[in-house]
Amino acid sequence: MKNPINGLNKNFESRIRLGVMSILMVNEEISFNDLKQVLEVTDGNLATHLINLEENGFLKVHKGFIGRKTNTTYSITRPGEKAFNDHIAVLENMIKGIK
Amino acid sequence: MEDKNQQPLETLQDIKQIMERSSRFISLSGLSGIAAGICALTGVFLVTQKIDCWKIGNCLLNRLASEEGLDLKRELYLIAAGTFTAAFILAFFFTWLRSRKNNVPIWGHVARRLMWSVAIPLIAGGFFLYQMIELKQYELIAPGCLIFYGLALVNASRHTLSEVRYLGYLEILLGLINCRMIGYGLYFWAIGFGVFHIIYGSIMWWKYERNS
């Protein structure tokens, strides 16, 4: 029998990465600062995870300006959505498996 | 083993919570609704003290349109402005309290979105109704307020507690009925801005805040 745990996405083992993906699923676009506020993490910590997610092609980065301040926003990609949904499906199956 | 089995459920619950927290303004307190409703009822009561013939129906409209209505109009504006300010401050206060309790910042991207979604129908409606007053078309002001307010609530419900939607539907329905019962606007305001707010606020408080 196939172990359902194999279906879990390794990239989402980190709670912060999973948190970022959850937020991007329900927000069309969100800024770095808003992400930081919701997740309650430090700049450096969040930045590292965002780079990882970007390299995996799960999110898109948009660099913009508000006045002179940089305003970086993030949005989810199609592969990102799929990876997230698959991950959720596995979690749900694991719960059903118990019952 | 037991411990491992618990994990996926917890993770899913966390995900749900974070989705909600990042996309909806959930600090809106039921007490805000109750307070706003009480302010509205007080305002309506004060107005009835000014207008003795309000029970008859549309006598108010004729008086407002006449020359002598000017002073009365000014007084009514003052009551309206006072009622709105008091309702707004109290509503803000209880929501601020709750957001502090929940440890959620009151001003973030969700609050910003919520504000815009409320503001657009209200500003457009406010401008429209103001123009109608300028043209001395008083008949549809009361139902107009209810309808635009209802639309604002329905629009805002995407960014806050989704139950707000039903309050919005009720306000719109009440406004539409009021369209067919011109002159009884004060009754409708008492129901829409007073009674409905108090009922809505009580239900929300019972549902979400009673235990916290």
PDB file of C-alpha atoms in Angstrom:
ATOM      1  CA  MET A   1       0.000   0.000   0.000  1.00  0.00           C
ATOM      2  CA  LYS A   2       1.182   3.495  -0.833  1.00  0.00           C
ATOM      3  CA  ASN A   3       1.975   5.588   2.161  1.00  0.00           C
ATOM      4  CA  PRO A   4      -0.066   8.795   1.904  1.00  0.00           C
ATOM      5  CA  ILE A   5       2.721  10.775   3.549  1.00  0.00           C
ATOM      6  CA  ASN A   6       4.702  10.427   0.303  1.00  0.00           C
ATOM      7  CA  GLY A   7       2.245  12.773  -1.352  1.00  0.00           C
ATOM      8  CA  LEU A   8       3.043  15.636   0.994  1.00  0.00           C
ATOM      9  CA  ASN A   9       5.002  18.397  -0.634  1.00  0.00           C
ATOM     10  CA  LYS A  10       8.442  18.673   0.946  1.00  0.00           C
ATOM     11  CA  ASN A  11       8.461  22.413   0.288  1.00  0.00           C
ATOM     12  CA  PHE A  12       5.516  22.873   2.592  1.00  0.00           C
ATOM     13  CA  GLU A  13       7.069  21.164   5.578  1.00  0.00           C
ATOM     14  CA  SER A  14       7.945  24.586   6.886  1.00  0.00           C
ATOM     15  CA  ARG A  15       4.979  26.167   8.585  1.00  0.00           C
ATOM     16  CA  ILE A  16       5.994  29.575   7.302  1.00  0.00           C
ATOM     17  CA  ARG A  17       6.013  28.420   3.693  1.00  0.00           C
ATOM     18  CA  LEU A  18       2.666  26.724   4.139  1.00  0.00           C
ATOM     19  CA  GLY A  19       1.407  29.924   5.776  1.00  0.00           C
ATOM     20  CA  VAL A  20       2.602  32.054   2.863  1.00  0.00           C
ATOM     21  CA  MET A  21       0.864  29.743   0.409  1.00  0.00           C
ATOM     22  CA  SER A  22      -2.365  29.792   2.437  1.00  0.00           C
ATOM     23  CA  ILE A  23      -2.372  33.574   2.421  1.00  0.00           C
ATOM     24  CA  LEU A  24      -1.659  33.759  -1.302  1.00  0.00           C
ATOM     25  CA  MET A  25      -4.551  31.408  -2.022  1.00  0.00           C
ATOM     26  CA  VAL A  26      -7.068  33.922  -0.667  1.00  0.00           C
ATOM     27  CA  ASN A  27      -5.320  37.191  -1.533  1.00  0.00           C
ATOM     28  CA  GLU A  28      -4.818  38.121  -5.166  1.00  0.00           C
ATOM     29  CA  GLU A  29      -1.756  40.098  -4.263  1.00  0.00           C
ATOM     30  CA  ILE A  30      -0.078  40.840  -0.949  1.00  0.00           C
ATOM     31  CA  SER A  31       2.890  42.921   0.119  1.00  0.00           C
ATOM     32  CA  PHE A  32       5.929  41.757   2.037  1.00  0.00           C
ATOM     33  CA  ASN A  33       4.930  43.806   5.073  1.00  0.00           C
ATOM     34  CA  ASP A  34       1.406  42.452   5.166  1.00  0.00           C
ATOM     35  CA  LEU A  35       2.753  38.896   4.960  1.00  0.00           C
ATOM     36  CA  LYS A  36       5.132  39.651   7.796  1.00  0.00           C
ATOM     37  CA  GLN A  37       2.307  41.066   9.884  1.00  0.00           C
ATOM     38  CA  VAL A  38      -0.027  38.103   9.406  1.00  0.00           C
ATOM     39  CA  LEU A  39       2.646  35.453   9.937  1.00  0.00           C
ATOM     40  CA  GLU A  40       4.457  37.291  12.743  1.00  0.00           C
ATOM     41  CA  VAL A  41       7.961  36.463  11.491  1.00  0.00           C
ATOM     42  CA  THR A  42      11.164  38.424  11.009  1.00  0.00           C
ATOM     43  CA  ASP A  43      12.227  40.004   7.709  1.00  0.00           C
ATOM     44  CA  GLY A  44      15.133  37.674   7.098  1.00  0.00           C
ATOM     45  CA  ASN A  45      13.231  34.535   7.937  1.00  0.00           C
ATOM     46  CA  LEU A  46      10.338  35.439   5.648  1.00  0.00           C
ATOM     47  CA  ALA A  47      12.641  36.533   2.816  1.00  0.00           C
ATOM     48  CA  THR A  48      14.455  33.181   2.799  1.00  0.00           C
ATOM     49  CA  HIS A  49      11.224  31.246   2.537  1.00  0.00           C
ATOM     50  CA  LEU A  50       9.887  33.543  -0.165  1.00  0.00           C
ATOM     51  CA  ILE A  51      13.013  33.021  -2.259  1.00  0.00           C
ATOM     52  CA  ASN A  52      12.600  29.277  -1.905  1.00  0.00           C
ATOM     53  CA  LEU A  53       8.970  29.433  -3.012  1.00  0.00           C
ATOM     54  CA  GLU A  54       9.876  31.695  -5.910  1.00  0.00           C
ATOM     55  CA  GLU A  55      12.638  29.354  -7.071  1.00  0.00           C
ATOM     56  CA  ASN A  56      10.132  26.521  -7.068  1.00  0.00           C
ATOM     57  CA  GLY A  57       7.854  28.579  -9.274  1.00  0.00           C
ATOM     58  CA  PHE A  58       5.052  28.706  -6.713  1.00  0.00           C
ATOM     59  CA  LEU A  59       4.834  32.468  -6.503  1.00  0.00           C
ATOM     60  CA  LYS A  60       5.400  35.536  -8.627  1.00  0.00           C
ATOM     61  CA  VAL A  61       7.216  38.605  -7.352  1.00  0.00           C
ATOM     62  CA  HIS A  62       6.214  42.091  -8.459  1.00  0.00           C
ATOM     63  CA  LYS A  63       8.578  44.887  -7.611  1.00  0.00           C
ATOM     64  CA  GLY A  64       7.035  48.331  -7.485  1.00  0.00           C
ATOM     65  CA  PHE A  65       7.386  51.662  -5.791  1.00  0.00           C
ATOM     66  CA  ILE A  66       5.191  53.726  -3.540  1.00  0.00           C
ATOM     67  CA  GLY A  67       6.881  57.090  -3.783  1.00  0.00           C
ATOM     68  CA  ARG A  68      10.523  56.235  -3.209  1.00  0.00           C
ATOM     69  CA  LYS A  69       9.908  53.223  -1.037  1.00  0.00           C
ATOM     70  CA  THR A  70      10.075  49.830  -2.659  1.00  0.00           C
ATOM     71  CA  ASN A  71       6.858  47.897  -2.486  1.00  0.00           C
ATOM     72  CA  THR A  72       7.267  44.230  -3.277  1.00  0.00           C
ATOM     73  CA  THR A  73       4.105  42.230  -3.702  1.00  0.00           C
ATOM     74  CA  TYR A  74       3.565  38.535  -4.202  1.00  0.00           C
ATOM     75  CA  SER A  75       0.945  36.458  -5.932  1.00  0.00           C
ATOM     76  CA  ILE A  76       0.465  32.741  -6.447  1.00  0.00           C
ATOM     77  CA  THR A  77       1.184  30.934  -9.741  1.00  0.00           C
ATOM     78  CA  ARG A  78      -0.807  28.121 -11.335  1.00  0.00           C
ATOM     79  CA  PRO A  79       1.758  25.482 -10.337  1.00  0.00           C
ATOM     80  CA  GLY A  80       1.732  26.992  -6.857  1.00  0.00           C
ATOM     81  CA  GLU A  81      -2.027  26.638  -6.606  1.00  0.00           C
ATOM     82  CA  LYS A  82      -1.857  23.061  -7.796  1.00  0.00           C
ATOM     83  CA  ALA A  83       0.931  22.129  -5.400  1.00  0.00           C
ATOM     84  CA  PHE A  84      -0.993  23.669  -2.514  1.00  0.00           C
ATOM     85  CA  ASN A  85      -4.264  21.957  -3.392  1.00  0.00           C
ATOM     86  CA  ASP A  86      -2.507  18.594  -3.773  1.00  0.00           C
ATOM     87  CA  HIS A  87      -0.887  19.074  -0.403  1.00  0.00           C
ATOM     88  CA  ILE A  88      -4.248  19.842   1.212  1.00  0.00           C
ATOM     89  CA  ALA A  89      -5.823  16.812  -0.468  1.00  0.00           C
ATOM     90  CA  VAL A  90      -3.159  14.561   1.040  1.00  0.00           C
ATOM     91  CA  LEU A  91      -3.713  16.039   4.491  1.00  0.00           C
ATOM     92  CA  GLU A  92      -7.444  15.450   4.128  1.00  0.00           C
ATOM     93  CA  ASN A  93      -6.889  11.880   3.042  1.00  0.00           C
ATOM     94  CA  MET A  94      -4.688  11.278   6.044  1.00  0.00           C
ATOM     95  CA  ILE A  95      -7.519  12.432   8.311  1.00  0.00           C
ATOM     96  CA  LYS A  96     -10.063  10.261   6.511  1.00  0.00           C
ATOM     97  CA  GLY A  97      -7.646   7.336   6.805  1.00  0.00           C
ATOM     98  CA  ILE A  98      -7.806   7.561  10.593  1.00  0.00           C
ATOM     99  CA  LYS A  99     -11.599   7.397  10.796  1.00  0.00           C
TER     100      LYS A  99
ATOM    101  CA  MET B   1       1.188   7.161  16.678  1.00  0.00           C
ATOM    102  CA  GLU B   2      -1.705   9.065  18.185  1.00  0.00           C
ATOM    103  CA  ASP B   3       0.383  12.212  18.146  1.00  0.00           C
ATOM    104  CA  LYS B   4       1.186  11.877  14.458  1.00  0.00           C
ATOM    105  CA  ASN B   5      -2.456  11.376  13.545  1.00  0.00           C
ATOM    106  CA  GLN B   6      -3.413  14.654  15.169  1.00  0.00           C
ATOM    107  CA  GLN B   7      -1.037  16.632  12.997  1.00  0.00           C
ATOM    108  CA  PRO B   8      -2.808  16.886   9.652  1.00  0.00           C
ATOM    109  CA  LEU B   9      -6.004  18.063  11.319  1.00  0.00           C
ATOM    110  CA  GLU B  10      -4.168  20.735  13.251  1.00  0.00           C
ATOM    111  CA  THR B  11      -2.349  21.840  10.134  1.00  0.00           C
ATOM    112  CA  LEU B  12      -5.609  22.175   8.202  1.00  0.00           C
ATOM    113  CA  GLN B  13      -7.149  24.159  11.038  1.00  0.00           C
ATOM    114  CA  ASP B  14      -4.132  26.465  11.090  1.00  0.00           C
ATOM    115  CA  ILE B  15      -4.400  26.958   7.337  1.00  0.00           C
ATOM    116  CA  LYS B  16      -8.064  27.826   7.601  1.00  0.00           C
ATOM    117  CA  GLN B  17      -7.381  30.265  10.390  1.00  0.00           C
ATOM    118  CA  ILE B  18      -4.555  31.981   8.569  1.00  0.00           C
ATOM    119  CA  MET B  19      -6.631  32.272   5.398  1.00  0.00           C
ATOM    120  CA  GLU B  20      -9.406  33.911   7.365  1.00  0.00           C
ATOM    121  CA  ARG B  21      -7.096  36.221   9.253  1.00  0.00           C
ATOM    122  CA  SER B  22      -5.337  37.351   6.085  1.00  0.00           C
ATOM    123  CA  SER B  23      -8.408  37.991   3.966  1.00  0.00           C
ATOM    124  CA  ARG B  24     -11.180  39.076   6.295  1.00  0.00           C
ATOM    125  CA  PHE B  25     -11.532  41.704   8.940  1.00  0.00           C
ATOM    126  CA  ILE B  26     -12.741  39.479  11.752  1.00  0.00           C
ATOM    127  CA  SER B  27     -12.480  41.923  14.632  1.00  0.00           C
ATOM    128  CA  LEU B  28     -15.808  43.556  13.829  1.00  0.00           C
ATOM    129  CA  SER B  29     -17.570  43.359  17.166  1.00  0.00           C
ATOM    130  CA  GLY B  30     -21.233  42.589  17.731  1.00  0.00           C
ATOM    131  CA  LEU B  31     -21.211  45.265  20.415  1.00  0.00           C
ATOM    132  CA  SER B  32     -20.433  47.795  17.670  1.00  0.00           C
ATOM    133  CA  GLY B  33     -23.703  46.865  15.992  1.00  0.00           C
ATOM    134  CA  ILE B  34     -25.662  47.102  19.229  1.00  0.00           C
ATOM    135  CA  ALA B  35     -24.139  50.491  20.065  1.00  0.00           C
ATOM    136  CA  ALA B  36     -24.848  51.867  16.581  1.00  0.00           C
ATOM    137  CA  GLY B  37     -28.426  50.596  16.821  1.00  0.00           C
ATOM    138  CA  ILE B  38     -28.995  52.302  20.166  1.00  0.00           C
ATOM    139  CA  CYS B  39     -27.593  55.559  18.770  1.00  0.00           C
ATOM    140  CA  ALA B  40     -29.961  55.291  15.802  1.00  0.00           C
ATOM    141  CA  LEU B  41     -32.981  54.736  18.043  1.00  0.00           C
ATOM    142  CA  THR B  42     -31.946  57.684  20.212  1.00  0.00           C
ATOM    143  CA  GLY B  43     -31.605  59.835  17.092  1.00  0.00           C
ATOM    144  CA  VAL B  44     -35.036  58.800  15.851  1.00  0.00           C
ATOM    145  CA  PHE B  45     -36.510  59.554  19.280  1.00  0.00           C
ATOM    146  CA  LEU B  46     -34.974  63.049  19.268  1.00  0.00           C
ATOM    147  CA  VAL B  47     -36.397  63.684  15.820  1.00  0.00           C
ATOM    148  CA  THR B  48     -39.879  62.640  16.912  1.00  0.00           C
ATOM    149  CA  GLN B  49     -39.620  65.251  19.669  1.00  0.00           C
ATOM    150  CA  LYS B  50     -39.019  67.883  16.975  1.00  0.00           C
ATOM    151  CA  ILE B  51     -41.722  66.734  14.638  1.00  0.00           C
ATOM    152  CA  ASP B  52     -45.051  66.419  16.338  1.00  0.00           C
ATOM    153  CA  CYS B  53     -46.999  65.225  13.331  1.00  0.00           C
ATOM    154  CA  TRP B  54     -44.690  62.441  12.283  1.00  0.00           C
ATOM    155  CA  LYS B  55     -47.278  59.772  12.921  1.00  0.00           C
ATOM    156  CA  ILE B  56     -49.525  61.054  10.198  1.00  0.00           C
ATOM    157  CA  GLY B  57     -47.075  60.283   7.458  1.00  0.00           C
ATOM    158  CA  ASN B  58     -45.909  62.783   4.893  1.00  0.00           C
ATOM    159  CA  CYS B  59     -46.591  66.060   6.725  1.00  0.00           C
ATOM    160  CA  LEU B  60     -42.889  66.393   7.320  1.00  0.00           C
ATOM    161  CA  LEU B  61     -42.101  66.580   3.637  1.00  0.00           C
ATOM    162  CA  ASN B  62     -44.366  69.571   3.068  1.00  0.00           C
ATOM    163  CA  ARG B  63     -42.941  71.377   6.053  1.00  0.00           C
ATOM    164  CA  LEU B  64     -39.376  70.818   4.979  1.00  0.00           C
ATOM    165  CA  ALA B  65     -40.085  72.147   1.530  1.00  0.00           C
ATOM    166  CA  SER B  66     -41.651  75.363   2.854  1.00  0.00           C
ATOM    167  CA  GLU B  67     -39.767  78.473   3.989  1.00  0.00           C
ATOM    168  CA  GLU B  68     -40.366  77.922   7.689  1.00  0.00           C
ATOM    169  CA  GLY B  69     -38.845  74.467   7.358  1.00  0.00           C
ATOM    170  CA  LEU B  70     -35.345  75.937   7.238  1.00  0.00           C
ATOM    171  CA  ASP B  71     -34.772  76.044  10.988  1.00  0.00           C
ATOM    172  CA  LEU B  72     -36.306  72.644  11.451  1.00  0.00           C
ATOM    173  CA  LYS B  73     -34.087  71.312   8.713  1.00  0.00           C
ATOM    174  CA  ARG B  74     -31.013  72.675  10.436  1.00  0.00           C
ATOM    175  CA  GLU B  75     -32.010  71.043  13.693  1.00  0.00           C
ATOM    176  CA  LEU B  76     -32.650  67.751  11.963  1.00  0.00           C
ATOM    177  CA  TYR B  77     -29.246  67.906  10.285  1.00  0.00           C
ATOM    178  CA  LEU B  78     -27.629  68.457  13.673  1.00  0.00           C
ATOM    179  CA  ILE B  79     -29.403  65.452  15.169  1.00  0.00           C
ATOM    180  CA  ALA B  80     -28.472  63.340  12.158  1.00  0.00           C
ATOM    181  CA  ALA B  81     -24.817  64.389  12.308  1.00  0.00           C
ATOM    182  CA  GLY B  82     -24.703  63.805  16.071  1.00  0.00           C
ATOM    183  CA  THR B  83     -26.290  60.382  15.743  1.00  0.00           C
ATOM    184  CA  PHE B  84     -23.925  59.340  12.988  1.00  0.00           C
ATOM    185  CA  THR B  85     -20.831  60.578  14.824  1.00  0.00           C
ATOM    186  CA  ALA B  86     -21.802  58.882  18.081  1.00  0.00           C
ATOM    187  CA  ALA B  87     -22.618  55.630  16.277  1.00  0.00           C
ATOM    188  CA  PHE B  88     -19.359  55.723  14.359  1.00  0.00           C
ATOM    189  CA  ILE B  89     -17.191  56.441  17.402  1.00  0.00           C
ATOM    190  CA  LEU B  90     -18.855  53.767  19.540  1.00  0.00           C
ATOM    191  CA  ALA B  91     -18.758  51.186  16.728  1.00  0.00           C
ATOM    192  CA  PHE B  92     -15.097  51.928  16.185  1.00  0.00           C
ATOM    193  CA  PHE B  93     -14.368  51.717  19.902  1.00  0.00           C
ATOM    194  CA  PHE B  94     -15.818  48.213  20.417  1.00  0.00           C
ATOM    195  CA  THR B  95     -14.139  46.904  17.302  1.00  0.00           C
ATOM    196  CA  TRP B  96     -10.852  48.426  18.429  1.00  0.00           C
ATOM    197  CA  LEU B  97     -11.268  46.702  21.796  1.00  0.00           C
ATOM    198  CA  ARG B  98     -11.877  43.365  20.149  1.00  0.00           C
ATOM    199  CA  SER B  99      -8.954  43.661  17.756  1.00  0.00           C
ATOM    200  CA  ARG B 100      -6.712  44.397  20.725  1.00  0.00           C
ATOM    201  CA  LYS B 101      -8.047  41.375  22.547  1.00  0.00           C
ATOM    202  CA  ASN B 102      -7.480  39.161  19.495  1.00  0.00           C
ATOM    203  CA  ASN B 103      -4.059  40.686  19.022  1.00  0.00           C
ATOM    204  CA  VAL B 104      -4.831  41.583  15.409  1.00  0.00           C
ATOM    205  CA  PRO B 105      -3.752  45.019  14.216  1.00  0.00           C
ATOM    206  CA  ILE B 106      -6.822  47.113  13.410  1.00  0.00           C
ATOM    207  CA  TRP B 107      -5.232  48.810  10.418  1.00  0.00           C
ATOM    208  CA  GLY B 108      -3.832  46.445   7.783  1.00  0.00           C
ATOM    209  CA  HIS B 109      -4.484  45.442   4.221  1.00  0.00           C
ATOM    210  CA  VAL B 110      -7.807  43.793   5.156  1.00  0.00           C
ATOM    211  CA  ALA B 111      -9.075  46.872   6.974  1.00  0.00           C
ATOM    212  CA  ARG B 112      -8.047  48.969   3.977  1.00  0.00           C
ATOM    213  CA  ARG B 113     -10.002  46.750   1.597  1.00  0.00           C
ATOM    214  CA  LEU B 114     -12.996  46.699   3.915  1.00  0.00           C
ATOM    215  CA  MET B 115     -12.968  50.480   4.136  1.00  0.00           C
ATOM    216  CA  TRP B 116     -12.923  50.910   0.364  1.00  0.00           C
ATOM    217  CA  SER B 117     -15.673  48.394  -0.217  1.00  0.00           C
ATOM    218  CA  VAL B 118     -17.914  50.252   2.263  1.00  0.00           C
ATOM    219  CA  ALA B 119     -16.857  53.714   1.171  1.00  0.00           C
ATOM    220  CA  ILE B 120     -17.553  53.458  -2.551  1.00  0.00           C
ATOM    221  CA  PRO B 121     -21.314  52.718  -2.388  1.00  0.00           C
ATOM    222  CA  LEU B 122     -21.715  55.096   0.566  1.00  0.00           C
ATOM    223  CA  ILE B 123     -19.915  58.028  -1.049  1.00  0.00           C
ATOM    224  CA  ALA B 124     -21.706  57.556  -4.367  1.00  0.00           C
ATOM    225  CA  GLY B 125     -25.046  57.169  -2.556  1.00  0.00           C
ATOM    226  CA  GLY B 126     -24.352  60.094  -0.247  1.00  0.00           C
ATOM    227  CA  PHE B 127     -23.559  62.373  -3.154  1.00  0.00           C
ATOM    228  CA  PHE B 128     -26.650  61.222  -5.033  1.00  0.00           C
ATOM    229  CA  LEU B 129     -28.968  61.777  -2.049  1.00  0.00           C
ATOM    230  CA  TYR B 130     -27.388  65.148  -1.292  1.00  0.00           C
ATOM    231  CA  GLN B 131     -28.152  66.197  -4.836  1.00  0.00           C
ATOM    232  CA  MET B 132     -31.765  65.084  -4.333  1.00  0.00           C
ATOM    233  CA  ILE B 133     -32.042  67.242  -1.206  1.00  0.00           C
ATOM    234  CA  GLU B 134     -30.682  70.186  -3.197  1.00  0.00           C
ATOM    235  CA  LEU B 135     -33.446  69.630  -5.722  1.00  0.00           C
ATOM    236  CA  LYS B 136     -35.970  69.413  -2.852  1.00  0.00           C
ATOM    237  CA  GLN B 137     -36.822  65.844  -3.716  1.00  0.00           C
ATOM    238  CA  TYR B 138     -37.205  64.550  -0.183  1.00  0.00           C
ATOM    239  CA  GLU B 139     -39.460  61.604  -0.841  1.00  0.00           C
ATOM    240  CA  LEU B 140     -36.798  59.032  -1.593  1.00  0.00           C
ATOM    241  CA  ILE B 141     -34.092  60.175   0.837  1.00  0.00           C
ATOM    242  CA  ALA B 142     -35.041  57.796   3.644  1.00  0.00           C
ATOM    243  CA  PRO B 143     -35.393  54.682   1.467  1.00  0.00           C
ATOM    244  CA  GLY B 144     -32.312  55.786  -0.485  1.00  0.00           C
ATOM    245  CA  CYS B 145     -30.166  55.778   2.659  1.00  0.00           C
ATOM    246  CA  LEU B 146     -31.314  52.277   3.542  1.00  0.00           C
ATOM    247  CA  ILE B 147     -30.711  50.948   0.037  1.00  0.00           C
ATOM    248  CA  PHE B 148     -27.226  52.429  -0.376  1.00  0.00           C
ATOM    249  CA  TYR B 149     -26.262  51.332   3.132  1.00  0.00           C
ATOM    250  CA  GLY B 150     -27.494  47.814   2.354  1.00  0.00           C
ATOM    251  CA  LEU B 151     -25.479  47.743  -0.858  1.00  0.00           C
ATOM    252  CA  ALA B 152     -22.388  48.877   1.043  1.00  0.00           C
ATOM    253  CA  LEU B 153     -22.853  46.054   3.557  1.00  0.00           C
ATOM    254  CA  VAL B 154     -23.322  43.402   0.871  1.00  0.00           C
ATOM    255  CA  ASN B 155     -20.217  44.719  -0.861  1.00  0.00           C
ATOM    256  CA  ALA B 156     -18.235  44.727   2.379  1.00  0.00           C
ATOM    257  CA  SER B 157     -19.237  41.217   3.412  1.00  0.00           C
ATOM    258  CA  ARG B 158     -16.475  39.741   1.241  1.00  0.00           C
ATOM    259  CA  HIS B 159     -13.905  41.381   3.482  1.00  0.00           C
ATOM    260  CA  THR B 160     -15.370  40.801   6.912  1.00  0.00           C
ATOM    261  CA  LEU B 161     -17.707  38.421   8.746  1.00  0.00           C
ATOM    262  CA  SER B 162     -19.877  36.991   5.995  1.00  0.00           C
ATOM    263  CA  GLU B 163     -23.054  37.402   8.075  1.00  0.00           C
ATOM    264  CA  VAL B 164     -22.903  41.116   7.306  1.00  0.00           C
ATOM    265  CA  ARG B 165     -24.307  40.127   3.918  1.00  0.00           C
ATOM    266  CA  TYR B 166     -27.671  39.187   5.424  1.00  0.00           C
ATOM    267  CA  LEU B 167     -27.907  42.464   7.285  1.00  0.00           C
ATOM    268  CA  GLY B 168     -27.247  44.146   3.930  1.00  0.00           C
ATOM    269  CA  TYR B 169     -30.025  42.184   2.190  1.00  0.00           C
ATOM    270  CA  LEU B 170     -32.471  43.150   4.935  1.00  0.00           C
ATOM    271  CA  GLU B 171     -31.564  46.849   4.702  1.00  0.00           C
ATOM    272  CA  ILE B 172     -32.052  46.801   0.922  1.00  0.00           C
ATOM    273  CA  LEU B 173     -35.396  45.027   1.256  1.00  0.00           C
ATOM    274  CA  LEU B 174     -36.526  47.499   3.897  1.00  0.00           C
ATOM    275  CA  GLY B 175     -35.469  50.413   1.670  1.00  0.00           C
ATOM    276  CA  LEU B 176     -37.438  48.988  -1.248  1.00  0.00           C
ATOM    277  CA  ILE B 177     -40.565  48.587   0.886  1.00  0.00           C
ATOM    278  CA  ASN B 178     -40.056  52.149   2.125  1.00  0.00           C
ATOM    279  CA  CYS B 179     -40.076  53.303  -1.522  1.00  0.00           C
ATOM    280  CA  ARG B 180     -43.733  52.288  -1.624  1.00  0.00           C
ATOM    281  CA  MET B 181     -44.525  53.875   1.736  1.00  0.00           C
ATOM    282  CA  ILE B 182     -43.238  57.422   1.306  1.00  0.00           C
ATOM    283  CA  GLY B 183     -43.413  59.597   4.388  1.00  0.00           C
ATOM    284  CA  TYR B 184     -42.832  56.843   6.902  1.00  0.00           C
ATOM    285  CA  GLY B 185     -39.065  57.022   6.559  1.00  0.00           C
ATOM    286  CA  LEU B 186     -38.536  57.590  10.246  1.00  0.00           C
ATOM    287  CA  TYR B 187     -40.192  54.292  11.112  1.00  0.00           C
ATOM    288  CA  PHE B 188     -38.083  52.540   8.529  1.00  0.00           C
ATOM    289  CA  TRP B 189     -34.914  54.163   9.816  1.00  0.00           C
ATOM    290  CA  ALA B 190     -35.759  53.099  13.347  1.00  0.00           C
ATOM    291  CA  ILE B 191     -36.151  49.530  12.119  1.00  0.00           C
ATOM    292  CA  GLY B 192     -33.231  49.475   9.663  1.00  0.00           C
ATOM    293  CA  PHE B 193     -30.578  51.437  11.527  1.00  0.00           C
ATOM    294  CA  GLY B 194     -31.874  50.749  15.026  1.00  0.00           C
ATOM    295  CA  VAL B 195     -33.605  47.418  15.462  1.00  0.00           C
ATOM    296  CA  PHE B 196     -31.718  45.505  12.746  1.00  0.00           C
ATOM    297  CA  HIS B 197     -28.335  46.652  14.064  1.00  0.00           C
ATOM    298  CA  ILE B 198     -29.220  45.641  17.595  1.00  0.00           C
ATOM    299  CA  ILE B 199     -30.486  42.216  16.503  1.00  0.00           C
ATOM    300  CA  TYR B 200     -27.506  41.635  14.212  1.00  0.00           C
ATOM    301  CA  GLY B 201     -25.040  42.801  16.876  1.00  0.00           C
ATOM    302  CA  SER B 202     -26.609  40.577  19.519  1.00  0.00           C
ATOM    303  CA  ILE B 203     -26.481  37.507  17.284  1.00  0.00           C
ATOM    304  CA  MET B 204     -22.859  38.178  16.358  1.00  0.00           C
ATOM    305  CA  TRP B 205     -21.896  38.757  19.950  1.00  0.00           C
ATOM    306  CA  TRP B 206     -23.658  35.578  21.020  1.00  0.00           C
ATOM    307  CA  LYS B 207     -22.028  33.593  18.243  1.00  0.00           C
ATOM    308  CA  TYR B 208     -18.434  34.816  18.393  1.00  0.00           C
ATOM    309  CA  GLU B 209     -17.710  36.824  21.519  1.00  0.00           C
ATOM    310  CA  ARG B 210     -19.780  35.384  24.315  1.00  0.00           C
ATOM    311  CA  ASN B 211     -17.076  32.963  25.420  1.00  0.00           C
ATOM    312  CA  SER B 212     -14.019  35.055  24.847  1.00  0.00           C
TER     313      SER B 212
END
